[in-house]
Short mmCIF file of C-alpha atoms and ligand atoms in Angstrom, two decimals:
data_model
loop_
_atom_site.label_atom_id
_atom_site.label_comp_id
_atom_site.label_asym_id
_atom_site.label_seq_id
_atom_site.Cartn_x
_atom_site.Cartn_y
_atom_site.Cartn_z
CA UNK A 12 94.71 110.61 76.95
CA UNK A 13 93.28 107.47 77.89
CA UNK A 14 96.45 106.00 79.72
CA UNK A 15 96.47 109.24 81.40
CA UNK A 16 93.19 109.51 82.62
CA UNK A 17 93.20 105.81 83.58
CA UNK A 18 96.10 106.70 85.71
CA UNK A 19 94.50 109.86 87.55
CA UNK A 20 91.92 107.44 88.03
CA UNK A 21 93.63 105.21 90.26
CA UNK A 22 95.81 107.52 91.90
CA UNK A 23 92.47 109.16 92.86
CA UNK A 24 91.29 105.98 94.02
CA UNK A 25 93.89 105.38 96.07
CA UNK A 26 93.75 108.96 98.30
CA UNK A 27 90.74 107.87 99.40
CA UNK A 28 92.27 105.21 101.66
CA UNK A 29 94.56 107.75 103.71
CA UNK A 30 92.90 108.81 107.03
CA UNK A 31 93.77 111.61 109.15
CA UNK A 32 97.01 110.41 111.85
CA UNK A 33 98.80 108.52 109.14
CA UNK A 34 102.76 108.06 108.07
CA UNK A 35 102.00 107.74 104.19
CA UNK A 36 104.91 106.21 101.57
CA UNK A 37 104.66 108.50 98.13
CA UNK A 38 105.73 106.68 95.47
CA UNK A 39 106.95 108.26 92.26
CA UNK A 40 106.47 108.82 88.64
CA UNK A 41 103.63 110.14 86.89
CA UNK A 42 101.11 107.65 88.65
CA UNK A 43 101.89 108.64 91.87
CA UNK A 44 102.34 112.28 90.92
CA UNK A 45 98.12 112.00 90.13
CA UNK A 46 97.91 109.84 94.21
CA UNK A 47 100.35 112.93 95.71
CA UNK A 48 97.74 115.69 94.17
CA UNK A 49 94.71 113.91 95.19
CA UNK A 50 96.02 113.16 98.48
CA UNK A 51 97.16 116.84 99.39
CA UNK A 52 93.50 118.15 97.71
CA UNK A 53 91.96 115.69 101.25
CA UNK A 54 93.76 118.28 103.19
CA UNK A 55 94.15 115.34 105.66
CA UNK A 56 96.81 115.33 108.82
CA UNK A 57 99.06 113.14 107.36
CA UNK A 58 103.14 113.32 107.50
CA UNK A 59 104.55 111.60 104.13
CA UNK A 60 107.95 109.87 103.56
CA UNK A 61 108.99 110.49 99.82
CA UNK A 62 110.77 108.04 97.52
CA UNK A 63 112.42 110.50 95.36
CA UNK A 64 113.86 114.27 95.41
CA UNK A 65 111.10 115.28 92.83
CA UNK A 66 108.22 113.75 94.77
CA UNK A 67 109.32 115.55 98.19
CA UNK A 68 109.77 119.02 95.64
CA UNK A 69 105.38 118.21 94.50
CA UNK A 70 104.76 117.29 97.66
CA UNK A 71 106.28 120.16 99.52
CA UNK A 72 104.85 122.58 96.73
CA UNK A 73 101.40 120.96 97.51
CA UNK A 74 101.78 121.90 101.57
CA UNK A 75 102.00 117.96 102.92
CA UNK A 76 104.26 117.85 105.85
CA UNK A 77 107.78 115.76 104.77
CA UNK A 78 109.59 113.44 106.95
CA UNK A 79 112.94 111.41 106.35
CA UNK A 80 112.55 107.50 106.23
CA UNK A 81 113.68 106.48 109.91
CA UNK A 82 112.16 109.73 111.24
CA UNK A 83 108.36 108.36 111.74
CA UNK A 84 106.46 105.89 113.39
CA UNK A 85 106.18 102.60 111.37
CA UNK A 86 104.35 104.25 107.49
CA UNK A 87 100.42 103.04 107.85
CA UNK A 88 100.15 103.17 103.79
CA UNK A 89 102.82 103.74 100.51
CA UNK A 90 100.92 104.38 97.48
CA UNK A 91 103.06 103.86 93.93
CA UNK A 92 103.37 103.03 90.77
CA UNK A 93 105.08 100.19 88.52
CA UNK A 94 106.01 99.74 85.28
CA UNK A 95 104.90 96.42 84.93
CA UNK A 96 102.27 94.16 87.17
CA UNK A 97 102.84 90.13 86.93
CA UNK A 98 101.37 87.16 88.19
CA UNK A 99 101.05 87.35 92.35
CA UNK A 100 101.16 91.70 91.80
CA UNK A 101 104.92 90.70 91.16
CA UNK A 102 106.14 93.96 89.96
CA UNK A 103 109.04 95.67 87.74
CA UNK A 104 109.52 99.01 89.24
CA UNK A 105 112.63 101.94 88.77
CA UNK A 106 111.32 103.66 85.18
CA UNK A 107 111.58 106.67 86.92
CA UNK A 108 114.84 105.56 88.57
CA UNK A 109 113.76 105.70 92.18
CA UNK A 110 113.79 102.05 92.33
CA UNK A 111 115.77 101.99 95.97
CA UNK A 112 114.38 104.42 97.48
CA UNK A 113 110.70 103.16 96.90
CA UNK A 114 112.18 100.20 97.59
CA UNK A 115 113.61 100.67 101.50
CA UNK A 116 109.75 102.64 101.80
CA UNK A 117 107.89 99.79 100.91
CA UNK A 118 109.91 97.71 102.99
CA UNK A 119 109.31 99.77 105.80
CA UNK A 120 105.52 100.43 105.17
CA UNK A 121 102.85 98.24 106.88
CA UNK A 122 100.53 98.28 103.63
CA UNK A 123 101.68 99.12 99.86
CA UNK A 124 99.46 100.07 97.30
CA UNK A 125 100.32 99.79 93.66
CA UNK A 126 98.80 102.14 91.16
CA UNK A 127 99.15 101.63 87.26
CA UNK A 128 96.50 102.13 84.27
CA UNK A 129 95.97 98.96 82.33
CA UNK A 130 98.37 98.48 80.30
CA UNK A 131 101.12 98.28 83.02
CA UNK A 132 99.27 94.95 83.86
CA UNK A 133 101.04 91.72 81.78
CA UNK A 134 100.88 87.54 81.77
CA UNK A 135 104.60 87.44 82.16
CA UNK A 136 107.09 89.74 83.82
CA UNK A 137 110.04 90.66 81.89
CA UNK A 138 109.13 92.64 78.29
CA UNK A 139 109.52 96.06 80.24
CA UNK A 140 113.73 95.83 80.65
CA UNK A 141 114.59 95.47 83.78
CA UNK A 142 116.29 98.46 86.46
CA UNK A 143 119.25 97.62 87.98
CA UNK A 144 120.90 100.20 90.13
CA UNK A 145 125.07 100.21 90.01
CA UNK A 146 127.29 101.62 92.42
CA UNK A 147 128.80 104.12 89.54
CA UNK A 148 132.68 103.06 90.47
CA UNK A 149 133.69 101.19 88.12
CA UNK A 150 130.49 100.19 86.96
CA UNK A 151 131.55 98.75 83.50
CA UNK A 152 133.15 96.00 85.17
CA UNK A 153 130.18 95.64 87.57
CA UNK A 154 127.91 94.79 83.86
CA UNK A 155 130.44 92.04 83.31
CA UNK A 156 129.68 90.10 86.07
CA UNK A 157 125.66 91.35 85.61
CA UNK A 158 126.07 89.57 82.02
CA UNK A 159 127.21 85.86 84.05
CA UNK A 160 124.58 86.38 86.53
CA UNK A 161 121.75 87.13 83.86
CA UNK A 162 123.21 84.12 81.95
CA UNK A 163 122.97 81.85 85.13
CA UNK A 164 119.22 82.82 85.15
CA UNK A 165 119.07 82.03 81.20
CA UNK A 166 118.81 85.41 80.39
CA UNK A 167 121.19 85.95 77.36
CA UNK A 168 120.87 89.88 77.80
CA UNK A 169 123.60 92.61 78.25
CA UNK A 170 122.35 95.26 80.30
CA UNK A 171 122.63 98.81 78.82
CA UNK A 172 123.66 101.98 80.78
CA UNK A 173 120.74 104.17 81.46
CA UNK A 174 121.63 107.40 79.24
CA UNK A 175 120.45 111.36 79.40
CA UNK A 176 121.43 113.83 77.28
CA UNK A 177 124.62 112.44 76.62
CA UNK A 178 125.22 111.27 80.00
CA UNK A 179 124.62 108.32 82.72
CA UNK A 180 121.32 108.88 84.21
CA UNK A 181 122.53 109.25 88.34
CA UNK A 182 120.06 107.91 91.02
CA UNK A 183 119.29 110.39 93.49
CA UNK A 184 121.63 108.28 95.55
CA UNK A 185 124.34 109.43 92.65
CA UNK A 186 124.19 105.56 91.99
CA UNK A 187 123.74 104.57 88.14
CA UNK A 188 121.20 102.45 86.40
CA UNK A 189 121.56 99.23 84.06
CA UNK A 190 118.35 98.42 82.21
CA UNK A 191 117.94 94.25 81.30
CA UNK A 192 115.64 94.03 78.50
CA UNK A 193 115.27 90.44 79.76
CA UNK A 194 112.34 89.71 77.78
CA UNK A 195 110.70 86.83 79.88
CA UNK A 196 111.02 86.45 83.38
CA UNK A 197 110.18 82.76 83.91
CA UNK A 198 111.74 82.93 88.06
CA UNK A 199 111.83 86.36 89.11
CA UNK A 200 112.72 84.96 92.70
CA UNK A 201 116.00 83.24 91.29
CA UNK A 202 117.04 86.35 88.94
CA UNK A 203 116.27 88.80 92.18
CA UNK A 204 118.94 86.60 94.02
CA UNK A 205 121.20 86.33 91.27
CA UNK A 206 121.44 90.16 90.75
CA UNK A 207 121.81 91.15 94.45
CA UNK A 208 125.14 88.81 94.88
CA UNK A 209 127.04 90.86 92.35
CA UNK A 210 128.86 92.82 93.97
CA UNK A 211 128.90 96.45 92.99
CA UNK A 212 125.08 95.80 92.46
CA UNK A 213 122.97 97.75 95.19
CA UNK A 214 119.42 96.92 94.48
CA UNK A 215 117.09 96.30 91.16
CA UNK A 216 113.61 96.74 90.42
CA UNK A 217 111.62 93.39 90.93
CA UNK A 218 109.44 94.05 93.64
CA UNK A 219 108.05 90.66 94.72
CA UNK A 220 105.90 89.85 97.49
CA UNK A 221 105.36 93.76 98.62
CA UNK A 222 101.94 94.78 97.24
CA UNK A 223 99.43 94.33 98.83
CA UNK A 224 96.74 95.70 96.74
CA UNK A 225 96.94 97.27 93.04
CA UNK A 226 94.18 99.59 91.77
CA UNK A 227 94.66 99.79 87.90
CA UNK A 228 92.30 102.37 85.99
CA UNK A 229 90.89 100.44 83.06
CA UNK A 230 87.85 101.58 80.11
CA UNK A 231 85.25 100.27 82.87
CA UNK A 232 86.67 102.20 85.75
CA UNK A 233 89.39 101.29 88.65
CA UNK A 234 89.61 97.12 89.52
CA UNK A 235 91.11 95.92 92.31
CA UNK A 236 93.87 93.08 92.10
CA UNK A 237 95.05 91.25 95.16
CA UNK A 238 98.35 89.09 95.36
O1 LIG B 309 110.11 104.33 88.69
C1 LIG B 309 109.13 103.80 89.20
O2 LIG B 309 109.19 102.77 89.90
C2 LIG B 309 107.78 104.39 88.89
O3 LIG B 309 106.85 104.01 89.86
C3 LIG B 309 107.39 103.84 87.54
O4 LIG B 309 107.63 102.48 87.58
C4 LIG B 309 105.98 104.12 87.14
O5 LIG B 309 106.00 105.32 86.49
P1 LIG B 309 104.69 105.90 85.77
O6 LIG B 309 103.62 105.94 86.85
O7 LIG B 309 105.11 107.28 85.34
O8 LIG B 309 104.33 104.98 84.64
#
């Protein structure tokens, strides 16, 4: 499909800017999945720190040599996806609920790289709902207090438990996930705050002022956005 090959495209694109010597961050989802093929396919000497259980499983299965997060040098480069791309490569990120684990990578990565095909690319954050990740004890009571905290932020929105097969959807951190279908995020800055001071509440999926660079696969080939 289109979408598809738009995001080979830029995971493709983004490969090429790993060099031989390098800590690289792999992201995950099916963006990044395209970045961890073409990256492995270099056959570079690179040692990667993985954001999720499933990228460490391709990227083991691909022969890239894994590290743990706190194991390495300082990461040269973290290539990843989002689910949306605002104003300022503001980002909503945790569709694939790896949101804190991509999260503490970027942090610790000198350069971050976001990969997307077009359509991930919007005016306005906010129509993609919103990942929150829960501590799972007594989580119900946790939304409560996310429902005041959206409301300070003039979001009217009841997050929803993230459900699979019948079940909560568990983090590999065996935390749970609250989606906000928030609709319009006029301050993500204010709403990031807002979420982190519930308590219960261990991270969420507004990424702001972390990319560095997005390559986004459109019709006309990969564009470059910077913040
Ligand atoms: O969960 C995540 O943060 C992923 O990066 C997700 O946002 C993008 O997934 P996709 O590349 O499969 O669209």
């Amino acid at each position: 499909s289109d979408v598809d090959a738009q995001k080979r495209a830029s995971g493709e694109a983004a490969a090429e800017l790993a060099e031989s010597g390098m800590v690289v961050g792999l992201g995950t989802g099916s963006t990044a999945a395209w970045f961890v093929k073409a990256l492995a396919a270099r056959k570079l000497d690179v040692t990667c720190v993985c954001t999720s259980v499933a990228t460490a499983d391709l990227a083991a299965g691909l022969g890239l040599r894994i590290a743990e997060l706190g194991e390495t040098r300082e990461i040269d480069l973290t290539v990843d996806g989002a689910d949306e791309i605002g104003p300022g490569l503001s980002l909503i990120k945790g569709g694939g609920a790896a949101l804190l684990r991509e999260k503490l990578v970027w942090e610790a990565s000198k350069r971050c790289v976001v990969i997307a095909d077009a359509a991930k690319q919007v005016p306005l954050l906010g129509k993609f709902p919103l990942p929150i990740e829960v501590v799972a004890f007594g989580h119900k009571t946790t939304q409560l207090r996310l429902c005041d905290a959206l409301a300070e932020c003039d979001i009217g929105v009841a997050p929803r438990l993230r459900m699979k097969d019948g079940a909560p959807v568990l983090t590999d951190g065996g935390n749970v996930i609250y989606d906000a279908a928030c609709g319009r995020i006029e301050d993500p800055a204010a709403l990031a705050a807002a979420l982190k001071s519930v308590t219960g509440v261990v991270d969420h999926g507004l990424f702001l002022d972390l990319a560095d660079l997005a390559l986004v696969g459109t019709v006309d080939g990969v564009i470059r956005l910077e913040p």
